[in-house]
Short mmCIF file of C-alpha atoms and ligand atoms in Angstrom, two decimals:
data_model
loop_
_atom_site.label_atom_id
_atom_site.label_comp_id
_atom_site.label_asym_id
_atom_site.label_seq_id
_atom_site.Cartn_x
_atom_site.Cartn_y
_atom_site.Cartn_z
CA MET A 823 175.84 45.42 58.81
CA LYS A 824 173.31 44.54 61.46
CA PHE A 825 171.12 41.51 60.78
CA PHE A 826 167.48 41.63 61.83
CA VAL A 827 165.18 38.66 61.27
CA ASP A 828 161.81 39.37 59.69
CA THR A 829 159.64 36.78 61.40
CA GLY A 830 157.19 35.94 64.15
CA ASP A 831 158.61 32.43 64.50
CA ILE A 832 160.25 32.06 67.92
CA GLU A 833 162.07 28.83 67.07
CA GLU A 834 163.66 30.42 63.99
CA ILE A 835 164.78 33.41 66.07
CA LYS A 836 166.37 31.15 68.70
CA SER A 837 168.06 28.99 66.09
CA LEU A 838 169.58 31.90 64.13
CA ALA A 839 170.58 33.71 67.33
CA ALA A 840 172.74 30.70 68.22
CA THR A 841 175.14 31.60 65.38
CA GLY A 842 175.08 35.33 66.10
CA MET A 843 172.78 36.21 63.20
CA VAL A 844 170.15 38.11 65.17
CA ASP A 845 170.89 41.72 66.08
CA GLY A 846 167.18 42.48 66.15
CA VAL A 847 163.76 41.32 64.96
CA THR A 848 161.11 42.90 62.77
CA THR A 849 157.47 41.91 62.57
CA ASN A 850 154.47 43.20 60.67
CA PRO A 851 150.73 42.44 60.78
CA SER A 852 151.08 39.81 58.04
CA LEU A 853 153.83 37.96 59.96
CA ILE A 854 151.77 38.13 63.17
CA ALA A 855 148.78 36.64 61.33
CA LYS A 856 151.04 33.88 59.97
CA SER A 857 152.36 33.09 63.46
CA GLY A 858 148.84 32.51 64.83
CA ARG A 859 150.08 33.99 68.12
CA ASP A 860 148.72 36.74 70.39
CA PHE A 861 150.56 39.87 69.18
CA LEU A 862 151.49 41.44 72.52
CA GLU A 863 152.52 38.13 74.08
CA LEU A 864 154.66 37.29 71.07
CA ILE A 865 156.49 40.64 71.10
CA LYS A 866 157.11 40.24 74.84
CA GLU A 867 158.54 36.76 74.28
CA ILE A 868 160.80 37.95 71.45
CA CYS A 869 162.04 40.82 73.64
CA GLU A 870 163.05 38.29 76.29
CA ILE A 871 165.18 36.39 73.75
CA VAL A 872 166.68 39.28 71.75
CA ASP A 873 168.51 42.27 73.25
CA GLY A 874 168.46 44.39 70.08
CA PRO A 875 165.58 46.37 68.58
CA VAL A 876 162.30 44.47 68.18
CA SER A 877 159.92 46.14 65.74
CA ALA A 878 156.22 45.98 66.60
CA GLU A 879 153.84 47.62 64.16
CA VAL A 880 150.76 49.67 64.93
CA ALA A 881 147.55 48.34 63.37
CA ALA A 882 145.61 51.60 62.97
CA THR A 883 146.19 54.21 60.28
CA ASP A 884 144.80 57.35 61.97
CA TYR A 885 146.93 59.49 64.26
CA GLU A 886 144.84 59.19 67.45
CA THR A 887 144.60 55.41 67.41
CA MET A 888 148.18 54.85 66.27
CA ARG A 889 149.37 57.07 69.12
CA LYS A 890 147.39 55.00 71.66
CA GLU A 891 148.62 51.72 70.19
CA ALA A 892 152.18 53.01 70.26
CA GLU A 893 151.85 53.65 74.01
CA VAL A 894 150.89 50.01 74.56
CA LEU A 895 153.71 48.71 72.35
CA ARG A 896 156.49 50.83 73.79
CA LYS A 897 155.60 49.76 77.33
CA ILE A 898 156.40 46.12 76.49
CA ALA A 899 160.16 46.76 76.67
CA ASP A 900 162.70 49.56 76.21
CA HIS A 901 164.06 47.88 73.08
CA VAL A 902 160.75 47.83 71.24
CA ALA A 903 160.91 49.92 68.07
CA VAL A 904 157.40 51.08 67.28
CA LYS A 905 156.74 50.58 63.59
CA VAL A 906 154.57 53.17 61.85
CA PRO A 907 153.62 53.59 58.20
CA LEU A 908 155.17 56.29 56.06
CA THR A 909 152.14 58.58 56.05
CA GLU A 910 151.64 62.06 57.44
CA ASP A 911 149.89 60.65 60.52
CA GLY A 912 152.56 57.96 60.88
CA LEU A 913 155.34 60.53 60.82
CA ARG A 914 153.51 62.65 63.39
CA VAL A 915 153.54 59.65 65.72
CA CYS A 916 157.19 59.05 64.79
CA LYS A 917 158.21 62.60 65.70
CA GLU A 918 156.47 62.48 69.07
CA LEU A 919 157.84 59.08 70.06
CA SER A 920 161.36 59.90 68.84
CA ASP A 921 161.36 63.18 70.79
CA ASP A 922 160.38 61.10 73.81
CA GLY A 923 163.30 58.67 73.40
CA THR A 924 161.42 55.73 71.85
CA MET A 925 162.85 53.97 68.79
CA VAL A 926 160.65 54.20 65.71
CA ASN A 927 160.86 52.17 62.52
CA VAL A 928 159.12 53.92 59.63
CA THR A 929 157.88 51.25 57.25
CA LEU A 930 156.51 51.03 53.71
CA CYS A 931 159.13 53.39 52.28
CA PHE A 932 159.27 53.28 48.47
CA SER A 933 161.03 56.52 47.48
CA PRO A 934 164.06 58.63 48.44
CA ALA A 935 161.71 61.54 49.14
CA GLN A 936 159.84 59.48 51.72
CA ALA A 937 163.15 58.46 53.32
CA ILE A 938 164.11 62.12 53.74
CA LEU A 939 160.82 62.73 55.57
CA ALA A 940 161.41 59.76 57.90
CA ALA A 941 164.85 61.11 58.84
CA LYS A 942 163.46 64.57 59.48
CA ALA A 943 160.77 63.04 61.72
CA GLY A 944 163.56 61.52 63.82
CA ALA A 945 163.06 57.85 62.91
CA SER A 946 165.61 55.41 64.28
CA PHE A 947 165.08 53.24 61.19
CA VAL A 948 163.56 53.68 57.76
CA SER A 949 162.44 50.50 55.98
CA PRO A 950 162.68 50.68 52.18
CA PHE A 951 161.02 47.62 50.61
CA VAL A 952 163.43 46.26 48.00
CA GLY A 953 161.57 43.10 46.93
CA ARG A 954 158.20 44.76 46.45
CA LEU A 955 159.79 47.32 44.10
CA ASP A 956 161.52 44.54 42.15
CA ASP A 957 158.13 42.81 41.97
CA ILE A 958 156.73 45.74 39.97
CA SER A 959 159.84 45.92 37.75
CA GLN A 960 161.43 48.85 39.56
CA ASP A 961 165.00 48.70 40.90
CA GLY A 962 164.73 48.10 44.65
CA LEU A 963 168.48 48.23 45.23
CA GLN A 964 168.72 51.59 43.45
CA LEU A 965 166.43 52.95 46.17
CA ILE A 966 168.86 51.73 48.84
CA SER A 967 171.78 53.33 47.03
CA ASP A 968 169.90 56.63 46.75
CA ILE A 969 168.89 56.72 50.42
CA VAL A 970 172.37 55.82 51.70
CA ARG A 971 173.87 58.54 49.51
CA ILE A 972 171.36 61.16 50.64
CA TYR A 973 171.76 60.32 54.35
CA ASP A 974 175.57 60.44 53.98
CA ASN A 975 175.23 64.05 52.82
CA TYR A 976 173.62 65.05 56.12
CA PRO A 977 175.48 63.95 59.26
CA ASN A 978 172.62 65.27 61.41
CA PHE A 979 170.37 62.51 59.97
CA ASP A 980 170.63 59.72 62.56
CA THR A 981 168.18 57.38 60.83
CA GLU A 982 169.54 53.95 59.91
CA VAL A 983 168.67 52.43 56.54
CA LEU A 984 166.95 49.11 57.28
CA VAL A 985 166.69 47.15 54.02
CA ALA A 986 163.38 45.28 54.07
CA SER A 987 161.34 43.01 51.82
CA ILE A 988 164.44 40.96 51.05
CA ARG A 989 163.95 38.08 48.63
CA ASN A 990 167.46 36.73 47.99
CA PRO A 991 171.11 36.82 49.18
CA LEU A 992 172.10 39.41 46.55
CA HIS A 993 169.72 41.91 48.13
CA ILE A 994 171.77 41.54 51.33
CA VAL A 995 175.25 41.55 49.78
CA ASP A 996 174.57 44.46 47.44
CA SER A 997 172.96 46.49 50.25
CA ALA A 998 176.04 45.82 52.39
CA LYS A 999 178.30 47.06 49.56
CA MET A 1000 176.25 50.25 49.47
CA GLY A 1001 176.70 50.75 53.20
CA ALA A 1002 173.14 50.13 54.39
CA HIS A 1003 173.20 49.94 58.18
CA VAL A 1004 170.75 47.08 58.72
CA MET A 1005 168.91 44.45 56.76
CA THR A 1006 165.88 42.44 57.80
CA SER A 1007 165.39 39.13 56.10
CA PRO A 1008 163.17 36.07 56.30
CA PRO A 1009 165.05 33.23 58.04
CA SER A 1010 165.12 31.25 54.78
CA VAL A 1011 167.25 33.88 53.00
CA ILE A 1012 169.69 34.14 55.93
CA ARG A 1013 170.07 30.35 55.75
CA GLN A 1014 170.94 30.63 52.05
CA LEU A 1015 173.93 32.81 53.02
CA TYR A 1016 175.66 29.93 54.82
CA LYS A 1017 175.74 27.83 51.67
CA HIS A 1018 178.41 27.51 48.97
CA PRO A 1019 178.94 24.40 46.81
CA LEU A 1020 182.73 24.59 47.33
CA THR A 1021 182.23 24.61 51.11
CA GLU A 1022 180.11 21.46 50.84
CA SER A 1023 182.43 19.57 48.45
CA GLY A 1024 185.53 20.73 50.37
CA LEU A 1025 184.08 19.53 53.64
CA ALA A 1026 183.12 16.16 52.14
CA ALA A 1027 186.73 15.70 50.92
CA PHE A 1028 188.17 16.59 54.35
CA VAL A 1029 185.81 14.15 56.10
CA LYS A 1030 186.79 11.38 53.65
CA ASP A 1031 190.56 12.02 54.02
CA TRP A 1032 190.34 12.26 57.81
CA LYS A 1033 188.77 8.79 57.91
CA LYS A 1034 191.86 7.48 56.05
CA THR A 1035 194.11 8.63 58.91
CA GLY A 1036 192.31 6.31 61.34
CA GLN A 1037 192.72 8.99 64.02
CA SER A 1038 190.28 10.58 66.46
CA ILE A 1039 190.60 13.97 68.14
CA LEU A 1040 188.42 12.95 71.08
O1 LIG B 1173 158.45 43.56 57.30
C1 LIG B 1173 158.55 44.34 56.17
C2 LIG B 1173 159.04 43.60 54.94
O2 LIG B 1173 160.26 42.99 55.20
C3 LIG B 1173 158.02 42.74 54.29
O3 LIG B 1173 158.56 41.96 53.27
O4 LIG B 1173 158.36 40.03 51.74
O5 LIG B 1173 156.27 41.03 52.72
O6 LIG B 1173 157.58 42.25 50.97
P1 LIG B 1173 157.63 41.29 52.13
#
């Protein structure tokens, strides 16, 4: 499973990349607003740090403006994945960019039917939002299971399932069990994955016993 980090925080990206946890980065207008940074400068800086796909989202919702914005975004670097909403206009932009060799991440996917459309439009990634479905008492992980199953039926679908809107470690582990290709998570949830109480207590015991030996490796 590829790990993308869902953030506009450069320090978090650098820190997680140091342990091999960053195969790519996703951003959205809300994360850009939170960062307080200039959007285009920030995406350029992230692209200099991360080799994998860096998702940069269009701000407009109409075809003409999205298409123009996409031109600006894709010129930043070859590994920018232009992020478009799952609307008819968004998928029109997706089809054109994909046909032209640019990665596209189709976002705001909330149904298997929408995921089929994204694949047919040639998206590199489709982003189903697990947490936001859970928030309205629908089963977000069931959506991942459905999309993975549908895509598996059609080998000509090249679109990768990018699990988004992750709220907790189980969203990641269960999506991995289902065979989702990629997940994008806030840094805080990735950091939760490192932790286990038995790791902490086991390490404390080893440190204590090592002291008893009076030895030093260095
Ligand atoms: O970037 C898309 C998605 O991951 C947003 O998550 O937490 O705002 O629902 P969230």
